C-alpha positions as a LaTeX table, in Angstrom:
\begin{tabular}{lrrr}
\hline
Residue & $x$ (\AA) & $y$ (\AA) & $z$ (\AA) \\
\hline
Asn1 & $-0.21$ & 0.08 & 0.25 \\
Val2 & 2.70 & 2.94 & $-1.50$ \\
Pro3 & 0.64 & 6.25 & $-1.13$ \\
Ile4 & 0.79 & 7.36 & $-4.81$ \\
Thr5 & $-0.94$ & 10.68 & $-5.98$ \\
Tyr6 & $-1.14$ & 12.32 & $-9.69$ \\
Ser7 & $-0.50$ & 15.50 & $-10.76$ \\
Gly8 & $-3.00$ & 14.84 & $-13.75$ \\
Tyr9 & $-4.76$ & 16.80 & $-16.96$ \\
Glu10 & $-7.18$ & 18.39 & $-14.79$ \\
Leu11 & $-4.49$ & 20.05 & $-13.16$ \\
Gly12 & $-1.46$ & 20.87 & $-15.20$ \\
Ser13 & $-3.56$ & 21.86 & $-18.79$ \\
Gln14 & $-4.47$ & 24.78 & $-16.72$ \\
Ile15 & $-1.20$ & 25.61 & $-15.22$ \\
Trp16 & 1.26 & 28.18 & $-18.23$ \\
Thr17 & 5.05 & 29.07 & $-17.03$ \\
Gly18 & 7.81 & 29.75 & $-19.70$ \\
Gln19 & 5.78 & 33.13 & $-20.33$ \\
His20 & 8.37 & 35.63 & $-18.67$ \\
Leu21 & 12.11 & 33.20 & $-19.40$ \\
Ala22 & 13.47 & 35.25 & $-22.19$ \\
Arg23 & 12.81 & 38.16 & $-20.73$ \\
Glu24 & 14.43 & 37.76 & $-17.62$ \\
Ala25 & 16.20 & 34.39 & $-17.50$ \\
Pro26 & 19.78 & 33.92 & $-18.03$ \\
Ala27 & 21.18 & 33.17 & $-21.57$ \\
Asp28 & 22.51 & 30.39 & $-19.90$ \\
Ser29 & 19.51 & 28.68 & $-18.10$ \\
Pro30 & 19.30 & 24.89 & $-18.87$ \\
Val31 & 15.99 & 25.55 & $-18.44$ \\
Leu32 & 15.11 & 28.59 & $-20.52$ \\
Ala33 & 16.98 & 25.80 & $-23.31$ \\
Ala34 & 14.83 & 23.34 & $-22.45$ \\
Tyr35 & 11.52 & 24.82 & $-22.34$ \\
Arg36 & 13.20 & 26.62 & $-26.13$ \\
Trp37 & 13.72 & 22.64 & $-27.28$ \\
Tyr38 & 10.54 & 21.85 & $-26.16$ \\
Gly39 & 7.74 & 24.06 & $-27.01$ \\
Asp40 & 8.97 & 26.84 & $-29.60$ \\
Arg41 & 11.82 & 29.18 & $-30.14$ \\
Cys42 & 9.98 & 32.18 & $-30.56$ \\
Asn43 & 7.72 & 31.06 & $-27.46$ \\
Thr44 & 8.77 & 29.22 & $-24.45$ \\
Thr45 & 4.52 & 29.15 & $-22.77$ \\
Leu46 & 3.90 & 25.59 & $-22.24$ \\
Lys47 & 1.68 & 23.59 & $-19.78$ \\
Ser48 & 2.85 & 22.83 & $-17.00$ \\
Tyr49 & 2.15 & 18.96 & $-15.81$ \\
Asp50 & 5.88 & 17.93 & $-14.73$ \\
Pro51 & 6.12 & 21.44 & $-13.30$ \\
Val52 & 3.38 & 21.50 & $-11.21$ \\
Thr53 & 4.20 & 17.86 & $-9.93$ \\
Val54 & 7.79 & 19.09 & $-9.08$ \\
Leu55 & 6.76 & 21.69 & $-7.04$ \\
Tyr56 & 3.65 & 18.87 & $-4.96$ \\
Gly57 & 7.05 & 17.58 & $-4.26$ \\
Phe58 & 8.61 & 20.49 & $-3.45$ \\
Leu59 & 5.94 & 21.17 & $-0.91$ \\
Gly60 & 3.27 & 19.04 & $-0.43$ \\
Leu61 & 0.16 & 19.69 & 0.85 \\
Gly62 & 0.88 & 21.37 & 3.93 \\
Gly63 & 2.44 & 24.04 & 2.50 \\
Trp64 & 6.03 & 25.35 & 3.72 \\
Ala65 & 4.57 & 26.20 & 7.85 \\
Glu66 & 8.50 & 27.81 & 8.18 \\
Leu67 & 8.14 & 30.24 & 5.41 \\
Gly68 & 4.85 & 31.30 & 5.57 \\
Val69 & 4.54 & 29.25 & 1.89 \\
Ala70 & 0.19 & 28.02 & 2.66 \\
Pro71 & $-1.23$ & 25.11 & 1.32 \\
Met72 & $-2.10$ & 24.94 & $-2.44$ \\
Phe73 & $-3.11$ & 21.66 & $-3.19$ \\
Glu74 & $-5.14$ & 18.76 & $-1.98$ \\
Tyr75 & $-6.14$ & 15.98 & $-2.82$ \\
Ala76 & $-9.27$ & 15.57 & $-5.43$ \\
Asn77 & $-10.44$ & 11.93 & $-4.27$ \\
Ala78 & $-10.55$ & 9.47 & $-0.59$ \\
Asp79 & $-10.42$ & 6.30 & $-2.84$ \\
Gly80 & $-10.53$ & 4.86 & $-6.17$ \\
Tyr81 & $-7.26$ & 3.92 & $-8.21$ \\
Asn82 & $-5.61$ & 4.74 & $-11.87$ \\
Ser83 & $-6.32$ & 2.41 & $-14.19$ \\
Val84 & $-4.18$ & 2.75 & $-17.32$ \\
Asp85 & $-5.64$ & 0.36 & $-20.73$ \\
Ala86 & $-3.02$ & $-1.91$ & $-21.97$ \\
Val87 & $-4.23$ & $-1.15$ & $-25.85$ \\
Asp88 & $-4.52$ & 2.73 & $-25.67$ \\
Gly89 & $-2.40$ & 3.84 & $-22.70$ \\
Ile90 & $-5.03$ & 6.14 & $-21.79$ \\
Asn91 & $-6.19$ & 6.13 & $-17.75$ \\
Thr92 & $-9.76$ & 6.38 & $-16.01$ \\
Trp93 & $-10.02$ & 6.86 & $-11.81$ \\
Val94 & $-11.71$ & 4.07 & $-11.47$ \\
Glu95 & $-13.99$ & 4.72 & $-8.13$ \\
Asp96 & $-13.07$ & 2.05 & $-4.83$ \\
Ala97 & $-13.92$ & 2.38 & $-1.61$ \\
Ser98 & $-11.34$ & $-0.39$ & $-0.77$ \\
Val99 & $-7.96$ & 0.95 & $-2.61$ \\
Arg100 & $-7.35$ & 4.62 & 0.10 \\
Asn101 & $-3.48$ & 5.03 & $-1.05$ \\
Gln102 & $-3.84$ & 6.37 & $-4.79$ \\
His103 & $-5.27$ & 9.95 & $-5.06$ \\
Trp104 & $-5.11$ & 13.29 & $-7.36$ \\
Leu105 & $-4.59$ & 16.91 & $-6.52$ \\
Arg106 & $-6.75$ & 20.00 & $-7.22$ \\
Leu107 & $-5.42$ & 23.65 & $-5.76$ \\
Arg108 & $-7.00$ & 23.90 & $-3.02$ \\
Pro109 & $-10.47$ & 26.43 & $-3.23$ \\
Glu110 & $-8.25$ & 29.68 & $-1.61$ \\
Val111 & $-5.35$ & 28.89 & $-4.12$ \\
Thr112 & $-5.80$ & 29.97 & $-7.72$ \\
Val113 & $-4.08$ & 29.30 & $-10.62$ \\
Ser114 & $-3.27$ & 32.48 & $-10.94$ \\
Asp115 & $-0.77$ & 31.61 & $-8.92$ \\
Val116 & 1.20 & 28.35 & $-9.08$ \\
Glu117 & 1.85 & 29.97 & $-12.59$ \\
Glu118 & 3.33 & 33.46 & $-10.12$ \\
Val119 & 5.31 & 30.49 & $-8.24$ \\
Leu120 & 6.85 & 28.13 & $-10.95$ \\
Asn121 & 7.63 & 31.37 & $-12.81$ \\
Arg122 & 9.49 & 32.67 & $-10.49$ \\
Leu123 & 11.57 & 29.28 & $-10.12$ \\
Leu124 & 12.07 & 28.79 & $-13.50$ \\
Val125 & 13.70 & 32.78 & $-13.72$ \\
Gln126 & 16.75 & 31.35 & $-11.43$ \\
Ser127 & 19.93 & 31.71 & $-12.23$ \\
Pro128 & 21.87 & 28.56 & $-11.51$ \\
His129 & 25.28 & 30.35 & $-10.27$ \\
Ala130 & 22.76 & 31.72 & $-7.69$ \\
Ala131 & 22.05 & 28.79 & $-5.54$ \\
Lys132 & 26.25 & 27.79 & $-6.19$ \\
Asp133 & 27.25 & 28.93 & $-2.16$ \\
His134 & 23.95 & 28.93 & $-1.03$ \\
Ser135 & 22.45 & 25.38 & $-0.52$ \\
Gly136 & 19.13 & 25.88 & $-0.33$ \\
Gln137 & 18.75 & 29.94 & 0.76 \\
Met138 & 18.37 & 31.12 & $-2.20$ \\
Ile139 & 14.74 & 29.08 & $-3.11$ \\
Glu140 & 14.00 & 30.20 & 0.80 \\
Asn141 & 14.64 & 33.94 & 0.07 \\
Leu142 & 12.68 & 33.45 & $-3.10$ \\
Leu143 & 8.99 & 31.48 & $-1.22$ \\
Arg144 & 9.99 & 34.12 & 1.61 \\
Ser145 & 9.98 & 36.85 & $-0.73$ \\
Gln146 & 7.71 & 36.16 & $-4.20$ \\
Leu147 & 4.98 & 33.89 & $-2.82$ \\
Pro148 & 1.21 & 35.50 & $-3.24$ \\
Ile149 & $-0.21$ & 33.47 & $-0.44$ \\
\hline
\end{tabular}
């Protein structure tokens, strides 16, 4: 019964990131390079399935109280499991009261899509060199100063 959390289409398809990368990220940013390579050299705005999942992995359900970061995510279900069709890969949520270790995420009611986009975009434009000598302090300072919630 390993806990499994899904950050699915419903969440990632609403949240767009990368809009400010070309203007705000350092020219040698690996994030800028990845967004240009994966997206379009002239348009780095992408749906954010993976960045949302990483943010959840970082903040969890409880936010980061020491930094004053309120919770952003909650479980959208109490029970059930994800079933993947072996032929076409389409997945479907199956309601099943006997399975309680799988959940999918949604935003908490007080959190907007814009809140999450702002947090992710602020993190994405940071220079990878800024953290060299600060081991985590840059992220803490960024979150303390930029999070709107």
